[in-house]
C-alpha cells in the first residue's frame, strides 16, 4: 500500500533559482494530503501531473506567505472545475478570515464546502484520524504560531498466509485471524490457531514535516524512531546566527534532531535564496546524520512497508 | 525613449499548458508599471530577469484571483529584500483589506509604505499622472467591478535640430525652442525662428489593457487611434454563448473593438484553459483585424516613437 511524499517546493521565504515555496503532497493508502501550499503550488501539481481533485485535507504549518499563498488559487481552480467534495483546511487562526475575505470580494461561492480546523499554539494533538491514518501536530518554534505534522499509519492487521488458508474457512473467521485471534469451534476449543495461519502485520510507516522552526529538541520524543523526517534547513552553519535570529535551522541542527530522534531518513528543505548551490547544505548534515537527502521539486520519497 | 509591454501571463482563470495568470509589465520612459499580478508573477519576473525593484505602481483590474493572487508574494519578497520606495496599488474596493489582513496574521510590517488608491465603478479617470505619462481607467463590463487601463505619453517637446543650433545660444533659449516658441532679441524681434532650428516632436505613444470584459463598445471612443490594445479573448466564437454568460470576450469580438477604435495593433490574451492550441483564437481575429498577435509569456512589444 502506498506511502509517498512528493516535493512541490523546496524554497525558503523567497522563490529563487527555479525553487518554489513550500508545498508537499503526502499519499498514504490512497488518501491524498497536502502540507503547506506556497505560491504556484497548483502549477507545480499540474507540472508534475499530480491530481489535486483527490486532495481533501490541506495542513498549513503557519501563516507566513511562503507556506500558504498558493491556497487561494488552488481553491479557485477547484471551484472552476466544479469540485463537490468537502475540503478540510487545518491552520492556526486567521486562515478562515484570509480565505473568506477573498471569496467575498471576488463574489465567489465555492462549489464545495470548506471546513476550517483551527490549530492551537504549542499543542500536540491528533487533528485527523480515520481507520488507517492519524495526523498529529508537532509544536515548532518560529516567529509566529507554527506546527509541524506527524503522519502515522495505524497498526495494521496480521496478514493471512494464503498457503495455509484452511478449506471452508468463513469470512468472519478470516477477520478474527487478521485481528490476531484464534478461531474457536462451537465447544470453545481452538480450531485454527492464529500463528499457524497468519503472517505478521506489515509495519506502520510514519512521516514528520517540521518547517519552519528553530532547532527544537522538545520534538525529539514525539518523532522518535519515525521512518522519514523532513526538517527545514534554511541555512548552513556559516549563517547560524542568522538562523537563530530568524528562528530557522541550519542543516547541522536538522541533522542533530534526526540523530537524537533516531529516525530512519532525513530530508532537508526550505532553502534560503542565498544558496544557489545546495551542496554545502547537504554536506554539513552528512557527517552528523548520513542518511540524508535534499528534498527538491519533483522528488518522490516512497516508504516501504 | 522606451515604451515596452512585457507579458508575464496569458492565461484565463485557470493556469494551463504552462500559461500563467494575467500579469504585465509596462515600461515607459524608465518608469515601471505593473498591470495585474496573477499567481506566480514574481517567479515570472525572476524567470524573465525583469527587475521588480523599480516597479512603483501596480494596477489591479479586478479582484478575481487570477488577476491579483501574486501580489502578496511580491510584496513579501520586496519586504525581504528591504525595499524602501513607496508602492502604489490601484484597485477596486477590497484589496486594502485583503493585503492588510494577511500582513496582520503574518505579523509583518513591510519595510516600505503601501499606498492604496481605490478605483470607482464605471469611471473614466486619470489615476496616475507625472510629467511624461498618464494612466486612465477604462470602464469594463464583467461580473465584478473591473477597470482597464490606458497608458498615454503626454505631448512631447519639439526636438532641437543639432545641425542648426546657433553658436552661443543660451539654455533658456533652447528651452523656448523646445516649447515651440520663437526666440526674440532684446527689441522683441525674432532672433531664432522656431521652425528654422527644430524638428517636430516625437509622437506620444499609447497602450490600453482591457481585461476582463464582455464586448464593450463604450470603450471605443476612449481608445480611438491608440497604438496598442491588449484585449482579452478568453474564447473563440465556438464558445460565444459561454463568453456571454461569463462576461468574457471572443477573439472576434476583441478584433471588432480594435477595428472600431482604429488602433494600430491588437494583442490577444487571457486564454481559457480549454484551448491547448491557440491558433483558432488568432485565426478568427485576423480577417477582422489583421494586425493582431497572441500575447504570450515572455513576449515583449515595443512601441516606436
XYZ file of C-alpha atoms in Angstrom:
610
model
C 0.000 0.000 0.000
C 1.198 3.458 -0.924
C 3.073 5.887 1.332
C 4.698 8.549 -0.759
C 5.857 12.121 -0.211
C 6.122 14.352 -3.304
C 8.004 17.624 -3.037
C 6.355 20.572 -4.795
C 8.558 23.298 -3.357
C 11.927 23.445 -1.626
C 12.417 27.159 -1.283
C 12.515 29.355 1.788
C 10.736 32.682 2.053
C 11.703 33.852 -1.432
C 11.495 31.731 -4.553
C 14.902 31.511 -6.229
C 16.745 29.549 -8.915
C 13.539 27.872 -10.019
C 12.837 26.668 -6.488
C 9.243 27.114 -5.356
C 7.871 27.899 -1.895
C 6.919 25.093 0.469
C 4.317 22.559 -0.569
C 4.184 18.787 -0.393
C 1.791 16.050 -1.295
C 1.543 13.030 1.002
C -0.201 9.937 -0.307
C -0.990 7.279 2.263
C -3.067 4.256 1.264
C -4.834 6.258 -1.458
C -5.534 9.223 0.774
C -4.067 12.482 -0.530
C -2.920 15.069 1.963
C -1.257 18.348 1.176
C 1.193 20.022 3.537
C 1.623 23.743 3.064
C 0.611 25.359 -0.165
C 3.095 28.024 -1.230
C 2.537 30.271 -4.208
C 2.128 28.404 -7.503
C 1.560 25.054 -5.792
C -1.285 24.424 -8.230
C 1.078 24.959 -11.156
C 3.523 22.508 -9.569
C 0.749 19.941 -9.179
C -0.107 20.391 -12.863
C 3.525 20.283 -13.945
C 4.111 17.059 -12.036
C 0.821 15.688 -13.343
C -0.459 15.112 -9.816
C -4.217 15.108 -9.401
C -5.406 17.704 -6.948
C -9.010 16.589 -7.137
C -8.308 13.879 -4.632
C -6.785 16.192 -2.038
C -9.335 16.522 0.757
C -7.106 17.714 3.593
C -4.587 20.548 3.497
C -2.389 21.243 6.510
C -0.873 24.727 6.740
C 2.049 24.969 9.154
C 1.853 28.727 9.660
C 0.692 31.923 8.039
C 3.894 33.207 6.516
C 3.198 33.764 2.838
C 5.607 31.173 1.511
C 3.546 28.471 3.226
C 0.002 29.312 2.185
C -0.180 31.838 -0.676
C -0.965 29.145 -3.244
C -4.076 28.034 -1.411
C -6.478 30.640 -2.741
C -5.532 29.896 -6.346
C -5.955 26.174 -5.760
C -9.380 26.781 -4.209
C -10.473 28.922 -7.178
C -9.301 26.242 -9.595
C -11.104 23.506 -7.663
C -14.222 25.669 -7.808
C -13.899 26.304 -11.542
C -13.581 22.576 -12.038
C -16.797 22.015 -10.092
C -15.321 20.150 -7.160
C -18.004 18.785 -4.853
C -16.026 17.054 -2.077
C -15.547 18.888 1.196
C -12.131 20.466 1.587
C -10.656 20.425 5.085
C -8.135 23.133 5.931
C -6.023 22.946 9.081
C -4.284 26.114 10.178
C -3.556 28.448 13.031
C -6.026 31.302 13.493
C -6.513 33.648 10.589
C -6.727 31.425 7.539
C -10.515 31.420 7.661
C -10.577 35.214 7.610
C -7.970 35.376 4.831
C -9.926 32.948 2.648
C -13.416 34.254 3.306
C -12.343 37.878 2.763
C -11.038 36.978 -0.674
C -14.100 34.913 -1.564
C -16.273 37.843 -0.544
C -14.541 40.404 -2.772
C -14.415 38.036 -5.722
C -18.125 37.346 -5.128
C -17.364 33.651 -5.355
C -19.254 30.942 -3.595
C -17.266 27.738 -3.987
C -18.913 24.666 -5.435
C -17.774 22.712 -2.365
C -17.695 23.141 1.392
C -14.553 24.433 3.047
C -14.183 23.264 6.622
C -11.666 25.129 8.737
C -9.913 23.370 11.618
C -8.007 25.659 13.926
C -4.663 24.579 15.318
C -3.614 25.724 18.752
C -0.270 27.094 19.824
C 2.225 24.620 21.305
C -0.226 21.762 21.198
C 0.415 18.146 20.363
C -2.876 16.847 19.158
C -4.340 14.359 16.741
C -6.138 16.590 14.247
C -7.039 13.965 11.679
C -7.904 10.319 12.167
C -9.577 7.675 10.083
C -9.357 3.891 10.040
C -5.805 3.823 8.739
C -4.036 7.133 9.386
C -3.547 9.733 12.079
C -2.103 13.208 11.723
C -0.745 14.893 14.811
C 0.583 18.418 15.334
C 4.186 18.976 16.385
C 4.841 22.238 18.259
C 7.527 24.238 16.453
C 9.421 27.346 17.476
C 9.058 30.158 14.976
C 8.233 33.847 14.824
C 4.504 33.173 14.637
C 2.350 30.228 15.719
C 3.654 27.247 13.799
C 3.054 23.500 13.801
C 4.668 20.527 12.181
C 2.668 17.472 11.199
C 3.271 13.823 12.028
C 1.612 11.301 9.745
C 1.322 7.771 11.095
C -0.282 4.673 9.763
C -2.306 2.942 12.425
C -1.214 -0.550 13.496
C -2.108 -2.928 10.712
C -3.818 -6.265 10.864
C -1.980 -9.545 10.575
C -1.827 -10.932 7.070
C -3.436 -14.232 6.149
C -0.913 -16.792 4.956
C -2.670 -17.843 1.773
C -0.707 -21.077 1.560
C -2.141 -22.056 4.914
C -5.750 -20.985 4.464
C -7.990 -23.865 5.636
C -10.616 -25.038 3.126
C -14.100 -23.870 4.045
C -12.989 -21.085 6.422
C -15.656 -18.402 6.881
C -15.159 -14.689 6.225
C -15.797 -13.893 9.893
C -13.135 -16.395 10.857
C -10.624 -14.769 8.493
C -11.419 -11.429 10.124
C -10.678 -12.977 13.536
C -7.344 -14.271 12.312
C -6.463 -10.834 10.896
C -7.195 -9.311 14.297
C -4.710 -11.775 15.791
C -7.291 -14.006 17.448
C -7.509 -17.773 17.367
C -10.660 -19.196 15.803
C -12.632 -21.367 18.212
C -15.083 -24.163 17.439
C -18.589 -24.435 18.916
C -17.167 -26.029 22.065
C -14.735 -23.216 22.689
C -11.706 -25.181 21.606
C -9.095 -23.702 19.265
C -9.981 -24.647 15.713
C -7.456 -22.503 13.837
C -4.516 -21.367 15.883
C -3.655 -17.852 14.825
C 0.061 -18.299 14.372
C -0.494 -21.313 12.111
C -2.388 -19.307 9.516
C -1.071 -15.786 9.625
C 1.960 -13.708 8.834
C 2.988 -10.716 10.919
C 1.320 -7.389 10.177
C 3.239 -5.090 7.908
C 4.868 -2.230 9.765
C 3.136 1.088 10.210
C 5.025 3.857 8.479
C 5.475 7.428 9.662
C 6.488 10.802 8.299
C 7.055 14.106 10.078
C 7.142 17.548 8.461
C 8.903 20.193 10.554
C 9.037 23.619 8.964
C 9.566 26.421 9.864
C 11.405 26.077 13.153
C 14.461 26.899 15.152
C 16.115 23.790 16.498
C 13.516 22.376 18.850
C 14.696 19.368 20.878
C 11.285 19.039 22.526
C 10.092 17.377 19.329
C 12.539 14.506 19.701
C 10.425 12.223 21.871
C 7.431 12.797 19.616
C 9.178 11.792 16.406
C 11.367 9.095 17.945
C 12.109 6.286 15.516
C 9.925 7.504 12.657
C 10.749 6.463 9.123
C 11.118 9.836 7.466
C 11.704 13.313 8.823
C 11.521 16.454 6.712
C 13.258 19.197 8.661
C 13.845 22.689 7.411
C 17.466 23.653 6.783
C 17.130 27.223 5.675
C 20.798 27.915 6.266
C 24.196 26.284 6.513
C 26.213 26.779 9.683
C 28.013 29.815 8.237
C 24.698 31.597 8.780
C 23.895 30.110 12.184
C 23.425 33.488 13.825
C 21.005 34.450 11.063
C 19.197 31.161 11.698
C 18.989 31.992 15.397
C 17.708 35.498 14.741
C 15.009 34.381 12.326
C 14.080 31.183 14.203
C 15.164 28.911 11.410
C 17.543 25.940 11.482
C 20.857 25.088 9.954
C 21.424 21.808 8.144
C 23.634 20.667 11.033
C 20.848 21.374 13.516
C 18.370 19.423 11.399
C 20.821 16.516 11.365
C 21.247 16.702 15.139
C 17.486 16.417 15.607
C 17.351 13.457 13.193
C 20.136 11.754 15.103
C 18.637 12.433 18.540
C 15.283 11.093 17.352
C 16.909 8.105 15.659
C 14.779 8.475 12.541
C 15.493 6.295 9.524
C 15.939 9.035 6.978
C 16.200 12.821 6.911
C 15.073 15.210 4.183
C 16.239 18.813 4.085
C 14.329 21.714 2.567
C 13.179 25.347 2.829
C 16.475 26.617 1.444
C 17.374 30.281 1.653
C 17.600 32.228 -1.607
C 21.208 32.989 -0.732
C 22.221 29.451 -1.740
C 22.370 28.776 -5.428
C 24.428 25.652 -4.821
C 22.872 23.454 -2.153
C 25.810 21.068 -1.827
C 27.158 22.818 1.306
C 23.778 22.315 2.997
C 23.823 18.595 2.312
C 27.497 18.144 3.085
C 27.315 19.650 6.560
C 24.428 17.375 7.525
C 26.015 14.124 6.295
C 28.727 13.641 8.911
C 26.132 14.034 11.657
C 23.366 12.027 10.014
C 24.466 10.087 6.918
C 21.062 9.003 5.570
C 20.105 12.485 4.470
C 18.892 13.898 1.186
C 17.845 17.241 -0.245
C 14.096 17.381 -0.917
C 13.817 19.083 -4.293
C 10.967 19.917 -6.652
C 9.527 16.782 -8.188
C 11.333 14.374 -5.844
C 9.249 11.473 -4.594
C 10.060 9.565 -1.464
C 8.329 6.229 -1.065
C 8.303 4.429 2.254
C 8.416 0.648 2.017
C 6.115 -1.417 4.182
C 12.798 56.575 -25.153
C 11.408 53.256 -24.003
C 7.797 52.116 -24.283
C 7.612 48.384 -23.832
C 4.973 45.879 -22.711
C 6.209 42.549 -21.349
C 3.753 39.698 -20.964
C 4.124 37.693 -17.757
C 0.913 35.695 -18.046
C -1.538 34.890 -20.822
C -3.884 32.524 -19.060
C -7.514 32.919 -18.101
C -8.929 31.933 -14.751
C -7.036 28.647 -14.541
C -3.350 28.247 -15.351
C -2.884 25.625 -18.074
C -0.262 24.317 -20.503
C 2.442 26.362 -18.797
C 0.428 29.541 -19.245
C 0.341 31.802 -16.204
C -2.450 34.058 -14.917
C -2.611 37.682 -16.010
C 0.307 39.998 -15.315
C 2.165 42.511 -17.445
C 4.989 44.923 -17.039
C 4.792 48.275 -18.829
C 7.957 50.330 -19.117
C 7.520 53.905 -20.280
C 10.490 56.253 -20.299
C 12.147 54.331 -17.461
C 9.021 54.178 -15.346
C 7.942 50.630 -14.496
C 4.260 49.890 -14.125
C 2.701 46.522 -13.459
C -0.778 45.609 -14.646
C -2.449 42.796 -12.768
C -0.394 40.401 -10.721
C -1.628 36.845 -11.060
C -0.245 33.971 -9.025
C 3.485 33.411 -9.517
C 4.007 36.795 -11.190
C 7.134 37.216 -9.062
C 8.523 33.937 -10.401
C 7.790 35.135 -13.928
C 9.630 38.383 -13.245
C 12.600 36.384 -11.967
C 12.458 33.932 -14.878
C 12.436 36.771 -17.398
C 15.137 38.555 -15.436
C 12.983 41.652 -15.052
C 13.754 43.839 -12.071
C 10.772 44.277 -9.805
C 12.559 46.734 -7.541
C 11.753 49.532 -9.925
C 8.022 48.832 -10.009
C 6.351 51.585 -8.001
C 2.799 51.369 -9.333
C 0.673 48.255 -9.687
C -2.747 48.457 -11.309
C -5.182 45.641 -10.498
C -8.107 45.406 -12.916
C -10.402 43.456 -10.590
C -10.418 41.127 -7.631
C -10.790 37.774 -9.318
C -7.934 35.623 -8.123
C -6.213 35.205 -11.457
C -5.592 38.958 -11.544
C -4.144 39.651 -8.115
C -3.106 36.489 -6.238
C 0.593 37.058 -6.966
C 0.588 40.435 -5.287
C 1.015 39.276 -1.701
C 4.034 37.127 -2.581
C 5.613 40.000 -4.481
C 5.054 42.312 -1.511
C 6.648 39.800 0.877
C 9.643 39.435 -1.426
C 10.035 43.206 -1.759
C 9.943 43.386 2.045
C 12.525 40.622 2.466
C 14.751 42.491 0.060
C 14.399 45.647 2.145
C 12.601 47.779 -0.378
C 12.235 51.357 0.779
C 10.319 53.056 -2.073
C 6.603 53.588 -1.652
C 4.462 51.078 -3.513
C 1.235 52.394 -5.016
C -1.579 49.912 -5.532
C -4.622 50.788 -7.615
C -7.663 48.569 -7.242
C -11.380 48.428 -6.701
C -12.506 48.204 -3.085
C -11.242 45.265 -1.058
C -7.584 44.973 -1.927
C -6.565 47.014 1.104
C -8.466 44.645 3.393
C -7.076 41.571 1.637
C -3.498 42.802 1.972
C -3.683 44.178 5.480
C -5.433 41.054 6.796
C -2.587 38.923 5.516
C 0.090 41.265 6.836
C -1.596 41.172 10.229
C -1.643 37.374 10.527
C 1.919 37.034 9.274
C 2.886 39.722 11.792
C 4.758 41.504 9.031
C 5.299 45.209 8.810
C 6.698 45.932 5.368
C 9.931 47.842 5.023
C 8.138 50.266 2.688
C 4.871 52.176 2.562
C 1.945 50.716 0.649
C -0.427 53.368 -0.649
C -3.839 52.172 -1.755
C -5.745 54.023 -4.442
C -9.340 52.986 -4.829
C -10.883 52.756 -8.275
C -14.541 53.520 -8.744
C -17.099 51.576 -10.728
C -17.721 52.685 -14.325
C -15.449 55.668 -14.010
C -13.084 57.110 -16.600
C -10.483 58.904 -14.590
C -6.820 59.769 -14.668
C -5.458 57.848 -11.707
C -1.767 58.456 -12.314
C -0.013 61.423 -13.805
C 3.534 62.712 -13.838
C 5.469 64.918 -16.224
C 5.510 62.355 -19.011
C 2.755 59.785 -18.536
C -0.907 59.490 -17.642
C -2.851 56.380 -16.714
C -6.601 56.446 -17.072
C -9.231 53.889 -16.139
C -11.422 52.281 -18.784
C -14.815 51.029 -17.541
C -15.184 47.339 -18.375
C -18.174 45.025 -18.174
C -17.522 41.992 -16.004
C -19.072 40.034 -13.155
C -17.495 42.267 -10.551
C -16.193 45.851 -10.647
C -13.488 45.898 -13.269
C -11.363 48.538 -14.983
C -8.986 48.591 -17.880
C -6.037 50.954 -18.004
C -4.987 53.385 -20.703
C -1.344 54.485 -20.656
C -0.514 57.618 -22.634
C 2.623 59.577 -23.050
C 1.991 63.280 -22.686
C 2.648 65.505 -25.709
C 6.377 65.798 -26.150
C 8.515 68.844 -26.774
C 9.913 69.698 -30.175
C 13.393 68.420 -30.816
C 16.351 70.731 -31.408
C 17.894 70.237 -34.835
C 21.515 69.891 -33.728
C 22.782 70.702 -37.183
C 21.070 74.051 -36.987
C 21.930 75.025 -33.428
C 23.166 78.642 -33.464
C 26.554 79.271 -31.833
C 26.237 80.930 -28.438
C 22.539 80.070 -27.910
C 21.553 80.109 -24.237
C 19.990 77.208 -22.345
C 16.832 79.222 -21.713
C 16.586 79.922 -25.428
C 16.868 76.205 -26.215
C 14.051 75.575 -23.751
C 11.915 78.143 -25.602
C 12.595 76.447 -28.923
C 11.645 73.048 -27.421
C 8.364 74.546 -26.262
C 7.742 75.612 -29.855
C 8.348 79.313 -29.282
C 10.474 81.662 -31.373
C 13.405 83.267 -29.554
C 13.199 87.048 -29.512
C 16.018 89.546 -29.145
C 16.017 92.453 -26.670
C 13.938 94.538 -29.053
C 11.242 91.931 -29.395
C 12.240 90.889 -32.873
C 12.545 87.241 -33.843
C 16.141 86.158 -33.340
C 15.766 82.423 -33.894
C 12.643 81.399 -35.751
C 11.397 78.184 -34.234
C 10.887 76.236 -37.433
C 14.434 77.008 -38.554
C 16.022 75.264 -35.593
C 13.700 72.472 -34.564
C 12.342 69.158 -35.662
C 8.789 68.024 -34.891
C 8.133 66.445 -31.511
C 8.179 62.692 -31.461
C 4.730 61.177 -31.234
C 3.144 60.291 -27.928
C 2.520 56.580 -27.676
C -0.402 54.848 -26.028
C -1.367 51.410 -24.741
C -4.667 50.094 -23.401
C -5.182 46.979 -21.319
C -8.750 45.666 -21.358
C -9.290 42.521 -19.313
C -11.622 41.032 -18.176
C -14.621 42.225 -20.135
C -17.560 41.320 -22.286
C -17.518 43.194 -25.568
C -17.906 46.813 -24.516
C -18.320 49.258 -27.417
C -18.464 52.192 -24.992
C -14.686 51.952 -24.732
C -14.211 52.691 -28.424
C -14.149 56.470 -28.251
C -11.764 56.336 -25.294
C -9.185 54.169 -27.035
C -9.656 55.631 -30.518
C -6.467 55.550 -32.546
C -4.160 54.233 -29.831
C -1.022 52.366 -30.786
C -1.542 49.122 -28.967
C -4.614 47.457 -27.496
C -4.495 44.349 -25.327
C -7.987 42.907 -25.285
C -8.974 39.707 -23.586
C -10.019 36.862 -25.885
C -10.897 34.159 -23.414
C -12.814 32.174 -26.013
C -13.160 31.585 -29.731
C -16.541 32.112 -31.332
C -17.499 28.446 -30.885
C -17.876 29.374 -27.212
C -19.597 32.726 -27.728
C -22.547 31.835 -25.522
C -20.122 30.856 -22.768
C -18.385 34.205 -23.289
C -21.718 35.987 -22.961
C -22.644 34.076 -19.805
C -19.333 34.743 -18.087
C -18.908 38.310 -19.381
C -15.794 37.498 -21.330
C -15.000 38.154 -24.995
C -14.314 36.066 -28.052
C -11.329 36.767 -30.273
C -13.697 38.026 -32.966
C -15.252 40.479 -30.535
C -11.805 41.739 -29.496
C -10.987 42.255 -33.178
C -14.247 44.142 -33.731
C -13.369 46.538 -30.933
C -9.856 47.029 -32.342
C -11.317 47.766 -35.760
C -13.987 50.141 -34.444
C -11.350 52.009 -32.436
C -8.924 52.027 -35.347
C -5.998 51.056 -33.144
C -2.649 50.255 -34.727
C -2.155 46.832 -33.257
C -4.134 44.307 -31.244
C -2.856 41.797 -28.694
C -4.989 38.900 -27.508
C -4.705 37.185 -24.118
C -6.478 35.662 -21.101
C -6.984 32.381 -22.889
C -9.308 29.762 -21.474
C -7.785 26.520 -20.222
C -9.941 24.689 -22.759
C -7.584 25.777 -25.559
C -4.312 23.938 -25.765
C -3.782 25.177 -29.298
C -4.330 28.929 -29.573
C -4.220 29.079 -33.369
C -8.030 29.136 -33.702
C -8.145 32.188 -31.416
C -5.689 34.070 -33.586
C -7.155 32.910 -36.880
C -10.649 34.116 -36.137
C -9.405 37.604 -35.244
C -7.206 38.061 -38.321
C -9.852 38.503 -41.028
C -11.485 41.211 -38.930
C -8.311 42.932 -37.751
C -5.149 41.734 -39.491
C -2.510 43.368 -37.277
C -3.141 41.052 -34.374
C -0.888 38.871 -32.270
C -1.164 36.489 -29.342
C 0.406 37.947 -26.191
C 2.307 35.043 -24.681
C 4.599 34.616 -21.686
C 7.875 36.398 -22.231
C 6.727 38.334 -25.307
C 7.841 41.945 -25.452
C 6.073 44.569 -27.507
C 7.995 47.755 -28.094
C 6.275 50.859 -29.427
C 8.407 53.002 -31.707
C 8.418 56.749 -31.258
